[in-house]
XYZ file of C-alpha atoms in Angstrom:
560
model
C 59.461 103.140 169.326
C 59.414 101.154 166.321
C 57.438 103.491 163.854
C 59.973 106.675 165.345
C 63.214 104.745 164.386
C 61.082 103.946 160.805
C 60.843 107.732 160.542
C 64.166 109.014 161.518
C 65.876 106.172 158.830
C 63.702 107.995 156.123
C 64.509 110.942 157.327
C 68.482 110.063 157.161
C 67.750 108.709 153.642
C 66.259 111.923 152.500
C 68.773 114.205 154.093
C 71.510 114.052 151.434
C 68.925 114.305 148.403
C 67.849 117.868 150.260
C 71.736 118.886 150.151
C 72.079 117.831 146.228
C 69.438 119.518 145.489
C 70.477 122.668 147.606
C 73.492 122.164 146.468
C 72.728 122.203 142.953
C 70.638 125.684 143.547
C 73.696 127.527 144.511
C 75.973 126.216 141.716
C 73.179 127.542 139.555
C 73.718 130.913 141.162
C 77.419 131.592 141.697
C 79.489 132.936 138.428
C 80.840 130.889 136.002
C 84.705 130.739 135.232
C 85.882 133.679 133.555
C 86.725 133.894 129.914
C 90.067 136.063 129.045
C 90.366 137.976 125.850
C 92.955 140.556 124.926
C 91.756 144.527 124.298
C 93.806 147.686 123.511
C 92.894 150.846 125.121
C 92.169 153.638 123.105
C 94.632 156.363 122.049
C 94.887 158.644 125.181
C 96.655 162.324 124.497
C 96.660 165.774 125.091
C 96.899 168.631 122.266
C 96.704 172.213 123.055
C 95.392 171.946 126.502
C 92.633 169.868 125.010
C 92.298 166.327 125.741
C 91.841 163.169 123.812
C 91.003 159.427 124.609
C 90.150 158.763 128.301
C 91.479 159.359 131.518
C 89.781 155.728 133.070
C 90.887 152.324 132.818
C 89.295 149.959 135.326
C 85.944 148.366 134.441
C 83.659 146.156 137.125
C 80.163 146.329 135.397
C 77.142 144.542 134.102
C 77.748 144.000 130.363
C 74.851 145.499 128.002
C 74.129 145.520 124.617
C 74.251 148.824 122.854
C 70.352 148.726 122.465
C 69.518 148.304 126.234
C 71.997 150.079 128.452
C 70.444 152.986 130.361
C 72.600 153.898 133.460
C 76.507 154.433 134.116
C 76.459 151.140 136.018
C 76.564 149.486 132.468
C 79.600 148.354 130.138
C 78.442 148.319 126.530
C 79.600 145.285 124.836
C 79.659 145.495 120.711
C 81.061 144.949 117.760
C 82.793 148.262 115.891
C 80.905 148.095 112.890
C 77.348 148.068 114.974
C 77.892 151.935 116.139
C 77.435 155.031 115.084
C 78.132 158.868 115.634
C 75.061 158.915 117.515
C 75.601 155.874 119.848
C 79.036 157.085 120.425
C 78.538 160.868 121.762
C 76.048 159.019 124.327
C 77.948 156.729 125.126
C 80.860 158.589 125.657
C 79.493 160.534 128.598
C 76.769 158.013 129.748
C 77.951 154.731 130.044
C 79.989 153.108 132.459
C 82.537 152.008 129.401
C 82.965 150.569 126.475
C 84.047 147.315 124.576
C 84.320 147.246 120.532
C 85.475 144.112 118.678
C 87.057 144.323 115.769
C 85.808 142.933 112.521
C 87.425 139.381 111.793
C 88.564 141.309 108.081
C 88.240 144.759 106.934
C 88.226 143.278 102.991
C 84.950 141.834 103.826
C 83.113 144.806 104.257
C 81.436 146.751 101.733
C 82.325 150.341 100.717
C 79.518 151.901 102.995
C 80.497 149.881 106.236
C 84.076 151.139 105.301
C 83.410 154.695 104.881
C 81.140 154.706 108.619
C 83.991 153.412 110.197
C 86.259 155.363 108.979
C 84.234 158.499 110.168
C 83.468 157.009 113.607
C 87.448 156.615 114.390
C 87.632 160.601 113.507
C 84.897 161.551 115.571
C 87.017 159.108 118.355
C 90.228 161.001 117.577
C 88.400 164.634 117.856
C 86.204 163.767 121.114
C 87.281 163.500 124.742
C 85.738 160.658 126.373
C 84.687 160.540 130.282
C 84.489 156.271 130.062
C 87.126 153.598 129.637
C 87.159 152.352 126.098
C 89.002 149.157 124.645
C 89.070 147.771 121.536
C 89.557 143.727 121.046
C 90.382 141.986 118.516
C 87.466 139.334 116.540
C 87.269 136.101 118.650
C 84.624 133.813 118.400
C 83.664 133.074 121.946
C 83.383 136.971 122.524
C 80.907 136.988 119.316
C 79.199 134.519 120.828
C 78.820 136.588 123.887
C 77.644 139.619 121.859
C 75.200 137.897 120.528
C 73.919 136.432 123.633
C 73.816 139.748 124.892
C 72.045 141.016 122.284
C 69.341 138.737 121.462
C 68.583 138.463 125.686
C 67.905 142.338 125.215
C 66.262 142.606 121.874
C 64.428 139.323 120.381
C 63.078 138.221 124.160
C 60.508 140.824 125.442
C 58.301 140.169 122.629
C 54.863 141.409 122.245
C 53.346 138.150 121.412
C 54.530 136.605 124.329
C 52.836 136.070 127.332
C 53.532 137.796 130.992
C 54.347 134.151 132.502
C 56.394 133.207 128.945
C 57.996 136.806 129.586
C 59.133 136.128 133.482
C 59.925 132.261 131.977
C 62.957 133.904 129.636
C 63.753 137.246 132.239
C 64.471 134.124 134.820
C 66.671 131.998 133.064
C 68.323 134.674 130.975
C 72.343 134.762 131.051
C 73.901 138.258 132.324
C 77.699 138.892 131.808
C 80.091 140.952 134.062
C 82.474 142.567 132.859
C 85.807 143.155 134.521
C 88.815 144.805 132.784
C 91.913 145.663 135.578
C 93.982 148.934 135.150
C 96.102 151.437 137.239
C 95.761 154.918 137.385
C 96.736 156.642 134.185
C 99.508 159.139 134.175
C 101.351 161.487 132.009
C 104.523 160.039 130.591
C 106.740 163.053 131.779
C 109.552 161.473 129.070
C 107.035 162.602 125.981
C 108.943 163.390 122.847
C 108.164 163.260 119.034
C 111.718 162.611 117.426
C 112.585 164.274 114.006
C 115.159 163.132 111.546
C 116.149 165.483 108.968
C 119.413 165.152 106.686
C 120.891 166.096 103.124
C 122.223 165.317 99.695
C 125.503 167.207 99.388
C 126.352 167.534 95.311
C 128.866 165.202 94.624
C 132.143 167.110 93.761
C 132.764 165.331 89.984
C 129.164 166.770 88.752
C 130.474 170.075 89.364
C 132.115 172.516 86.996
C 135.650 172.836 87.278
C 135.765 176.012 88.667
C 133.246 174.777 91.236
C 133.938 173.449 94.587
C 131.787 172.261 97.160
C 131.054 175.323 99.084
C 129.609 176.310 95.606
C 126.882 173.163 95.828
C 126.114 174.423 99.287
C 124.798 177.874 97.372
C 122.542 175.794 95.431
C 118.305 176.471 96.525
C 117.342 173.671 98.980
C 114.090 171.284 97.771
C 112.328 170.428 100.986
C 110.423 166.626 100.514
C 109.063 166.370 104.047
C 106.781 163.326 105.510
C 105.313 162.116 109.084
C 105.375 158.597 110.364
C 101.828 157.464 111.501
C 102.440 155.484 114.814
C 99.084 155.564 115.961
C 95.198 155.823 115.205
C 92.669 155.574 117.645
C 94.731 152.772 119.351
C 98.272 152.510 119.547
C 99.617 150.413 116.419
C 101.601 151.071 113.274
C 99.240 151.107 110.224
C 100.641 151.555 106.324
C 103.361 154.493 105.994
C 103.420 154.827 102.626
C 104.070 158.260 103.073
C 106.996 157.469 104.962
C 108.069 154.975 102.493
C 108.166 157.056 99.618
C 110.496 159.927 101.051
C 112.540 156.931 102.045
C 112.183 155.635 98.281
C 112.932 159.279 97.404
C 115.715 159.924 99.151
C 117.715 156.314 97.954
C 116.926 157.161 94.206
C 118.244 160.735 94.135
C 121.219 159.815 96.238
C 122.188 157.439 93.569
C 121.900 159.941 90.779
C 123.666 162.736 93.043
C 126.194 160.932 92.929
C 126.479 160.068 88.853
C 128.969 162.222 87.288
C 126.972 163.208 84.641
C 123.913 164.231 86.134
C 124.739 167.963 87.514
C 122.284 168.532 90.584
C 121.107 172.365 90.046
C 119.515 171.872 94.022
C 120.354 170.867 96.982
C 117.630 167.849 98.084
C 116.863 167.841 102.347
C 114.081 165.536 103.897
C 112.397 165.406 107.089
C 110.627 163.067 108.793
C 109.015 163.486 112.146
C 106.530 160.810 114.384
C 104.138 164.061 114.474
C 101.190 164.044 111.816
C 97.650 165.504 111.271
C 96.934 164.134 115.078
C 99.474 166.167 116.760
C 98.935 169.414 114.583
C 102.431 168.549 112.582
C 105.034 169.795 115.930
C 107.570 167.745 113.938
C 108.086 170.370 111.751
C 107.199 173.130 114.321
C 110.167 172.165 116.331
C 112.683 172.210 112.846
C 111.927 175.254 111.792
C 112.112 176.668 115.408
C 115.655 174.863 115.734
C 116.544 174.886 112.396
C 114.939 177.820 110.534
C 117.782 179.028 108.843
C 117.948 176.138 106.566
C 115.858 177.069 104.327
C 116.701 180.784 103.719
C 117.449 179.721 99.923
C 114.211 177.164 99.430
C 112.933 176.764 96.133
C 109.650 175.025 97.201
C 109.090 172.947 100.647
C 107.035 169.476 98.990
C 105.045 167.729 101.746
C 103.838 164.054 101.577
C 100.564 163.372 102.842
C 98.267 160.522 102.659
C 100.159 159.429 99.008
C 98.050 155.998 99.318
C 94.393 155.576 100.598
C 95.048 152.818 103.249
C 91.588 151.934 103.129
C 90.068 153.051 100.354
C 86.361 153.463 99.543
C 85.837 155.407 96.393
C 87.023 155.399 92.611
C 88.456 158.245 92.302
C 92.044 157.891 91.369
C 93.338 161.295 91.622
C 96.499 163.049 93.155
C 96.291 166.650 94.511
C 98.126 169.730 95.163
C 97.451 171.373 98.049
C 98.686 175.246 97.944
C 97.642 177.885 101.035
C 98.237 180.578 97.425
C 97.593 179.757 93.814
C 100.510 179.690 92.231
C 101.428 182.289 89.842
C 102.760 181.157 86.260
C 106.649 180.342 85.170
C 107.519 180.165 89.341
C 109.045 177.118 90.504
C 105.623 175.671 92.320
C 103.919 176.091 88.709
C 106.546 174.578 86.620
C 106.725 171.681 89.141
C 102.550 170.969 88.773
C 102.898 170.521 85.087
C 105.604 168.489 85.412
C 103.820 166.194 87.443
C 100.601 166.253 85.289
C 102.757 165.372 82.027
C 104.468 162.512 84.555
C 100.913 161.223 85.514
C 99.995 161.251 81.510
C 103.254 159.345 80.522
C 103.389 156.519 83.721
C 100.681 156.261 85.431
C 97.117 154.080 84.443
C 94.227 157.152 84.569
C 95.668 159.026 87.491
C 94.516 162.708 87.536
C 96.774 165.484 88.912
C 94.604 168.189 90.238
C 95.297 171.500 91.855
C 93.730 172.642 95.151
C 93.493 176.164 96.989
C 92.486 176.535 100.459
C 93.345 179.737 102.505
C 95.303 179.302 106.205
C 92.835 179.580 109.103
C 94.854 181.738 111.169
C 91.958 181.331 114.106
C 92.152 177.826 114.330
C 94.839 176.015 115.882
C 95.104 172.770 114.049
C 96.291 173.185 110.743
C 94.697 171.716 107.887
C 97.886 170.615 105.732
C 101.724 170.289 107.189
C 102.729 172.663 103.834
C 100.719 175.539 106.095
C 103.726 175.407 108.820
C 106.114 176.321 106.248
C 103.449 178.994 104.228
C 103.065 180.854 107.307
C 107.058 181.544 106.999
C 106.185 182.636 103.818
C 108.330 179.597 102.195
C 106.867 178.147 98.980
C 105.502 175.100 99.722
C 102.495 172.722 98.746
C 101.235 168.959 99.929
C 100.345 166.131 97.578
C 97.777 163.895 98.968
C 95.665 161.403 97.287
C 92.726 162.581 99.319
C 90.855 166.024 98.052
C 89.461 167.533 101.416
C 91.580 167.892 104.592
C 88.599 166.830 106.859
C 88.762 163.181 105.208
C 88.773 160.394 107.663
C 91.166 158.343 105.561
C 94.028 161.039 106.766
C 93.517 158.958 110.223
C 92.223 155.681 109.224
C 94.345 152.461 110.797
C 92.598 149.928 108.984
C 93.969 149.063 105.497
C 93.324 147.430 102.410
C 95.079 144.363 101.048
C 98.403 145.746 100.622
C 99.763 144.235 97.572
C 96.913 147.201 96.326
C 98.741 150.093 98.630
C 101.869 148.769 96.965
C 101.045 148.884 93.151
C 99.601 152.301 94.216
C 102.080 153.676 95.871
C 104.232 152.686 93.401
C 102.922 153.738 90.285
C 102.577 157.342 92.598
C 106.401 156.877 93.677
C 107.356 157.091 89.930
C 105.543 160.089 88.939
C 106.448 162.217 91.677
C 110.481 161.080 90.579
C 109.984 161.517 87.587
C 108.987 164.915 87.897
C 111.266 165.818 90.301
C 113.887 164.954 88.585
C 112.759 166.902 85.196
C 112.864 169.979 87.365
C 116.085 169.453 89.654
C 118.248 168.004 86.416
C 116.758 170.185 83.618
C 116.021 166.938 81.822
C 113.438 166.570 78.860
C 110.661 164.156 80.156
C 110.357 162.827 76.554
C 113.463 160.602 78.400
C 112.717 158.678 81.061
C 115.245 158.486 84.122
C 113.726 155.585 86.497
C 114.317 153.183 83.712
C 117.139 149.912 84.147
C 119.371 149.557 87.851
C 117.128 152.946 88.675
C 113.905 151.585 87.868
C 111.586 151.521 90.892
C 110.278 148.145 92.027
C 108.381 146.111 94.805
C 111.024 145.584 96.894
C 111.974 149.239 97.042
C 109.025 150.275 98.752
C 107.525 147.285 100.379
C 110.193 147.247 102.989
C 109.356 150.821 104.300
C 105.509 150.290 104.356
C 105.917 148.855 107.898
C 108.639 151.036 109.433
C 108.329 151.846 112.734
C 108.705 154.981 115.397
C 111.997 156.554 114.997
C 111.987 155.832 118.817
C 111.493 152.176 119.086
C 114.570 151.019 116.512
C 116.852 152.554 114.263
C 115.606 151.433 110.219
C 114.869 154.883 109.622
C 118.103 156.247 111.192
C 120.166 153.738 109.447
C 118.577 154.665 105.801
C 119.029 158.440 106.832
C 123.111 157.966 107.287
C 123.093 155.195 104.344
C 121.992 157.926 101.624
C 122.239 161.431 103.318
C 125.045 163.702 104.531
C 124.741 165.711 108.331
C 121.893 163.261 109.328
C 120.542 164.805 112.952
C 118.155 163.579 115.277
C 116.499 166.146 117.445
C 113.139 165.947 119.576
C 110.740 168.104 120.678
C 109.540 167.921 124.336
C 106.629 169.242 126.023
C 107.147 171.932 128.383
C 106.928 171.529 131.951
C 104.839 174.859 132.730
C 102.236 174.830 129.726
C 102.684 171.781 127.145
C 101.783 171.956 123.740
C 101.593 167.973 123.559
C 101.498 165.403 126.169
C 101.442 161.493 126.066
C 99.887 158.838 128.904
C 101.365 155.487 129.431
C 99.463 152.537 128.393
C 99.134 149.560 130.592
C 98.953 145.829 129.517
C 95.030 144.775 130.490
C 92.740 141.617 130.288
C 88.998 141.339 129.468
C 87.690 138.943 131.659
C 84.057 138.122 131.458
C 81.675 136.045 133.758
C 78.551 134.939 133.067
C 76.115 135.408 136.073
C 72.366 135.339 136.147
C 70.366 138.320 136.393
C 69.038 140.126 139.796
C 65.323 138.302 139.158
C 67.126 135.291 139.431
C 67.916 135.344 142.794
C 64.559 136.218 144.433
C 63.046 133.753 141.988
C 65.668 131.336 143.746
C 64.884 132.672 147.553
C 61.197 131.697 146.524
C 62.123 127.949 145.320
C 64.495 127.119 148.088
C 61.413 128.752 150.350
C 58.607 126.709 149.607
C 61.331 123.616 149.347
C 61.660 123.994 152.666
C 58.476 125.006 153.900
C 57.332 121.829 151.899
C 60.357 119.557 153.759
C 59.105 121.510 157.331
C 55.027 120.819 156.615
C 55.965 117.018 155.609
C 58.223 116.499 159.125
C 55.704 118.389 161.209
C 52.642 116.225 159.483
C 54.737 112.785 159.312
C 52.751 111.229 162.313
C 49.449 112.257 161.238
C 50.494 110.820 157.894
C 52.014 107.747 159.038
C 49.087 106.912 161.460
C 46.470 106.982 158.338
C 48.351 104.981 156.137
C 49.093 102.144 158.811
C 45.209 102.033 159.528
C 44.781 101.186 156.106
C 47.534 98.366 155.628
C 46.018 96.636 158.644
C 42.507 96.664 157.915
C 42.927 95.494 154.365
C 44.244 91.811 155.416
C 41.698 91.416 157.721
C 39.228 92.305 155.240
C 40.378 89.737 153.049
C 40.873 87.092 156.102
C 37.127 86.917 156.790
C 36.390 86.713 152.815
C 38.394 83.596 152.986
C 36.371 82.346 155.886
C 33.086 82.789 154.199
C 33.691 80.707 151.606
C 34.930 77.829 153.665
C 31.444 78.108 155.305
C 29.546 77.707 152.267
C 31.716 74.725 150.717
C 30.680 73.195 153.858
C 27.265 73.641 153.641
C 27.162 71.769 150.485
């Protein structure tokens, strides 16, 4: 009775130290808290009946590195700067989705990591894409995970390690799931690219006496058009130089429109749409459809494009005409180019103005320049563009370089382009120089516009329109119901949450330890007696041992 109530007290004693342990085990197992980050999902839009972006937004997969992912049940976790073409068009149909981080700065980056990723956000733009993808912004801890990720996949399976040091690392590896929430995406049925378009009316004292205004309305229309980039290959307003020198532009000449002594021999109009290179230029589609009459007396449409590399990975230092026709000599298109080359030679620091001819592919549907919208209507027309090739991924870049650069830039390109416009519109001898004193063009001229916004979302473009121009209108173009030529999706606000689990081996390696723990905890209750009986015998025959030792002795000091 005794030596059962000495068994079940151990047996109580052990008990809790078999639940900690147990216990233990399955904290080991279960998922750790999640860690949040914030992501942006890619641009998502349709052109043409062809689609762009991705029509998925929910993500609930194991997280992979792009070097081991195999199978759509994957999410491939890396950083933007670690992919190429070639990773991309697999993983755009084979993976389960996809996570890029953002480099921590764009400056730090040398010209050749530039110009890739400037070529892998056109090939995004261009491609559709059958798996969610997000972009997040640098963050340590998720850098941290990538890493993880990464060196678990690449640096562990090494050939010089042994199959027990292999199963060692495969056991206690980290995994990561991934988990990013969405709703169904849907067309945004209230789609509409807003154009602003408005004039400088000649002011009444520059004309002759027997003038009046009606005459100024004879005058040929100039045409300085521009888009307003409001997104890339996620939704986000990068540099719109272009944007801010029409708006630059358009204060400058209303100030000397309205100088008695400078005689306007045109009438100046600008445009400006949310509807670039991405959306095959329907800003100006939808004018000249509305508005086509307009320009029945153009002298020359001038379209802004790209004025300032945002992100800028070569030398050159060049500005370009862009003509569908070569100009033929003493027309108005001519006269303009070497106005702007002897401009460039008098104010600008090594800038080259070049020429460049490219024909209008009638068979494809995306135009190459915006000036081909207005060519096809046989106006006169041409596009200035700091880049040389239509195909350049800078057109579409939404990365940037440090801006006080895009400013001096765009400033020193704001002056020439002034300069010779107004040597053409006001007959003036460019041996004089008109942006000189209260007209000069500075800093805060421009750096103002670089950040303004959609048309749609607030009203500093509206506001600068009815400050300098005359018969400012609004108008938008709308897909149609039947067969749309453009179609926006709405975006929904999403979290990146990420738990770190342990990998599949993990749990049957587990099963097997909490096994043989408790065939081990069975095997020692079932053998207790046994146990117990052997190591009593040999407490109680030890003492006596030693009892008769003692009695010996006593024997033989007696004996003496």
């Amino acid at each position: 009775m005794n030596e059962a109530d000495s068994f079940a007290e151990i047996f109580r004693g052990g008990l809790p130290h078999c639940l900690l342990i147990v216990f233990s085990m399955l904290l080991i197992c279960s998922p750790v808290m999640p860690s949040e980050f914030e992501v942006i999902s890619m641009s998502k839009y349709d052109l043409n009946g062809q689609h762009y972006g991705s029509r998925v937004s929910a993500i609930s997969l194991e997280a992979r590195s792009l070097y081991s992912w195999n199978t759509s049940r994957h999410c491939v976790l890396t950083r933007l700067t670690d992919l190429s073409i070639h990773d991309f068009d697999k993983l755009r149909q084979g993976a389960g989705g996809l996570i890029l981080m953002l480099p921590s700065n764009i400056l730090n980056l040398d010209l050749e990591a530039k110009e890739l990723i400037t070529i892998l956000e056109q090939s995004m733009l261009t491609h559709t894409a059958a798996v969610p993808i997000y972009f997040a912004p640098y963050n340590k801890d998720l850098e941290k995970i990538i890493d993880d990720i990464t060196y678990t996949t690449t640096d562990s399976p090494g050939q010089n390690q042994t199959a027990l040091a292999q199963l060692v690392v495969t056991v206690s590896a980290n995994r990561y799931h991934i988990n990013v929430g969405g709703g169904s995406i849907a067309a945004n049925k209230n789609s509409k690219i807003p154009i602003i378009h408005g004039e400088l009316i000649p002011n009444q004292l520059a004309l002759k006496p027997t003038e009046s205004v009606a005459d100024g309305q004879k005058l040929p229309v100039i045409l300085i058009t521009a888009n307003l980039k409001t997104f890339g290959i996620y939704n986000d307003y990068p540099v719109n130089a272009d944007a801010a020198v029409l708006l630059v532009l358009m204060e400058l000449f209303s100030k000397l429109h309205y100088t008695s002594s400078m005689a306007p021999k045109y009438r100046l109009r600008f445009l400006l749409s949310d509807a670039g290179v991405l959306l095959n230029f329907q800003g100006s589609k939808k004018w000249l459809e509305v508005d086509d009459n307009a320009l029945q007396n153009v002298e020359f449409v001038l379209c802004l494009d790209t004025i300032s590399e945002s992100l800028s990975y070569t030398t050159e230092n060049a500005l370009y005409m862009h003509v569908s026709k070569p100009p033929k000599d003493k027309t108005s298109i001519s006269n303009f180019f070497k106005l702007l080359k002897s401009s460039a030679e008098k104010y600008s620091n090594g800038l080259a103005v070049e020429g460049v001819h490219k024909k209008i592919n009638l068979a494809d549907t995306k135009l190459a320049w915006e000036h081909e919208r207005f060519s096809i209507k046989r106006y006169p027309s041409f596009t200035l563009s700091s880049v040389k090739s239509p195909r350049s991924p800078i057109r579409t870049t939404i990365f940037k370089n440090d801006e006080s650069r895009l400013v001096e830039h765009t400033l020193n390109t704001t002056r020439i382009i002034a300069e010779a416009l107004a040597s053409f519109m006001y007959k003036v001898d460019q041996s004089s120089s008109i942006f000189e004193g209260q007209l000069a063009i500075k800093e805060e001229n421009i750096r103002p516009y670089f950040g303004v916004k959609s048309i749609l979302h607030n009203n500093d473009v509206k506001d600068a329109f009815e400050k300098y121009l005359n018969n400012v209108k609004i108008i938008y173009d709308k897909p149609d119901g039947r067969d749309p030529e453009f179609m926006f999706y709405n975006e929904n606000e999403v979290k990146l949450n990420v738990y770190r689990v342990k990998p599949a081996i993990f749990d049957l390696f587990l099963t097997f330890v909490i096994g043989a723990y408790l065939m081990a905890v069975f095997l020692a209750i079932q053998y207790f007696p046994r146990f117990y009986d052997e190591v009593s015998k040999l407490t109680k025959e030890e003492p006596a041992g030693q009892f008769n030792g003692h009695s010996s002795e006593r024997l033989r000091m007696k004996s003496h």
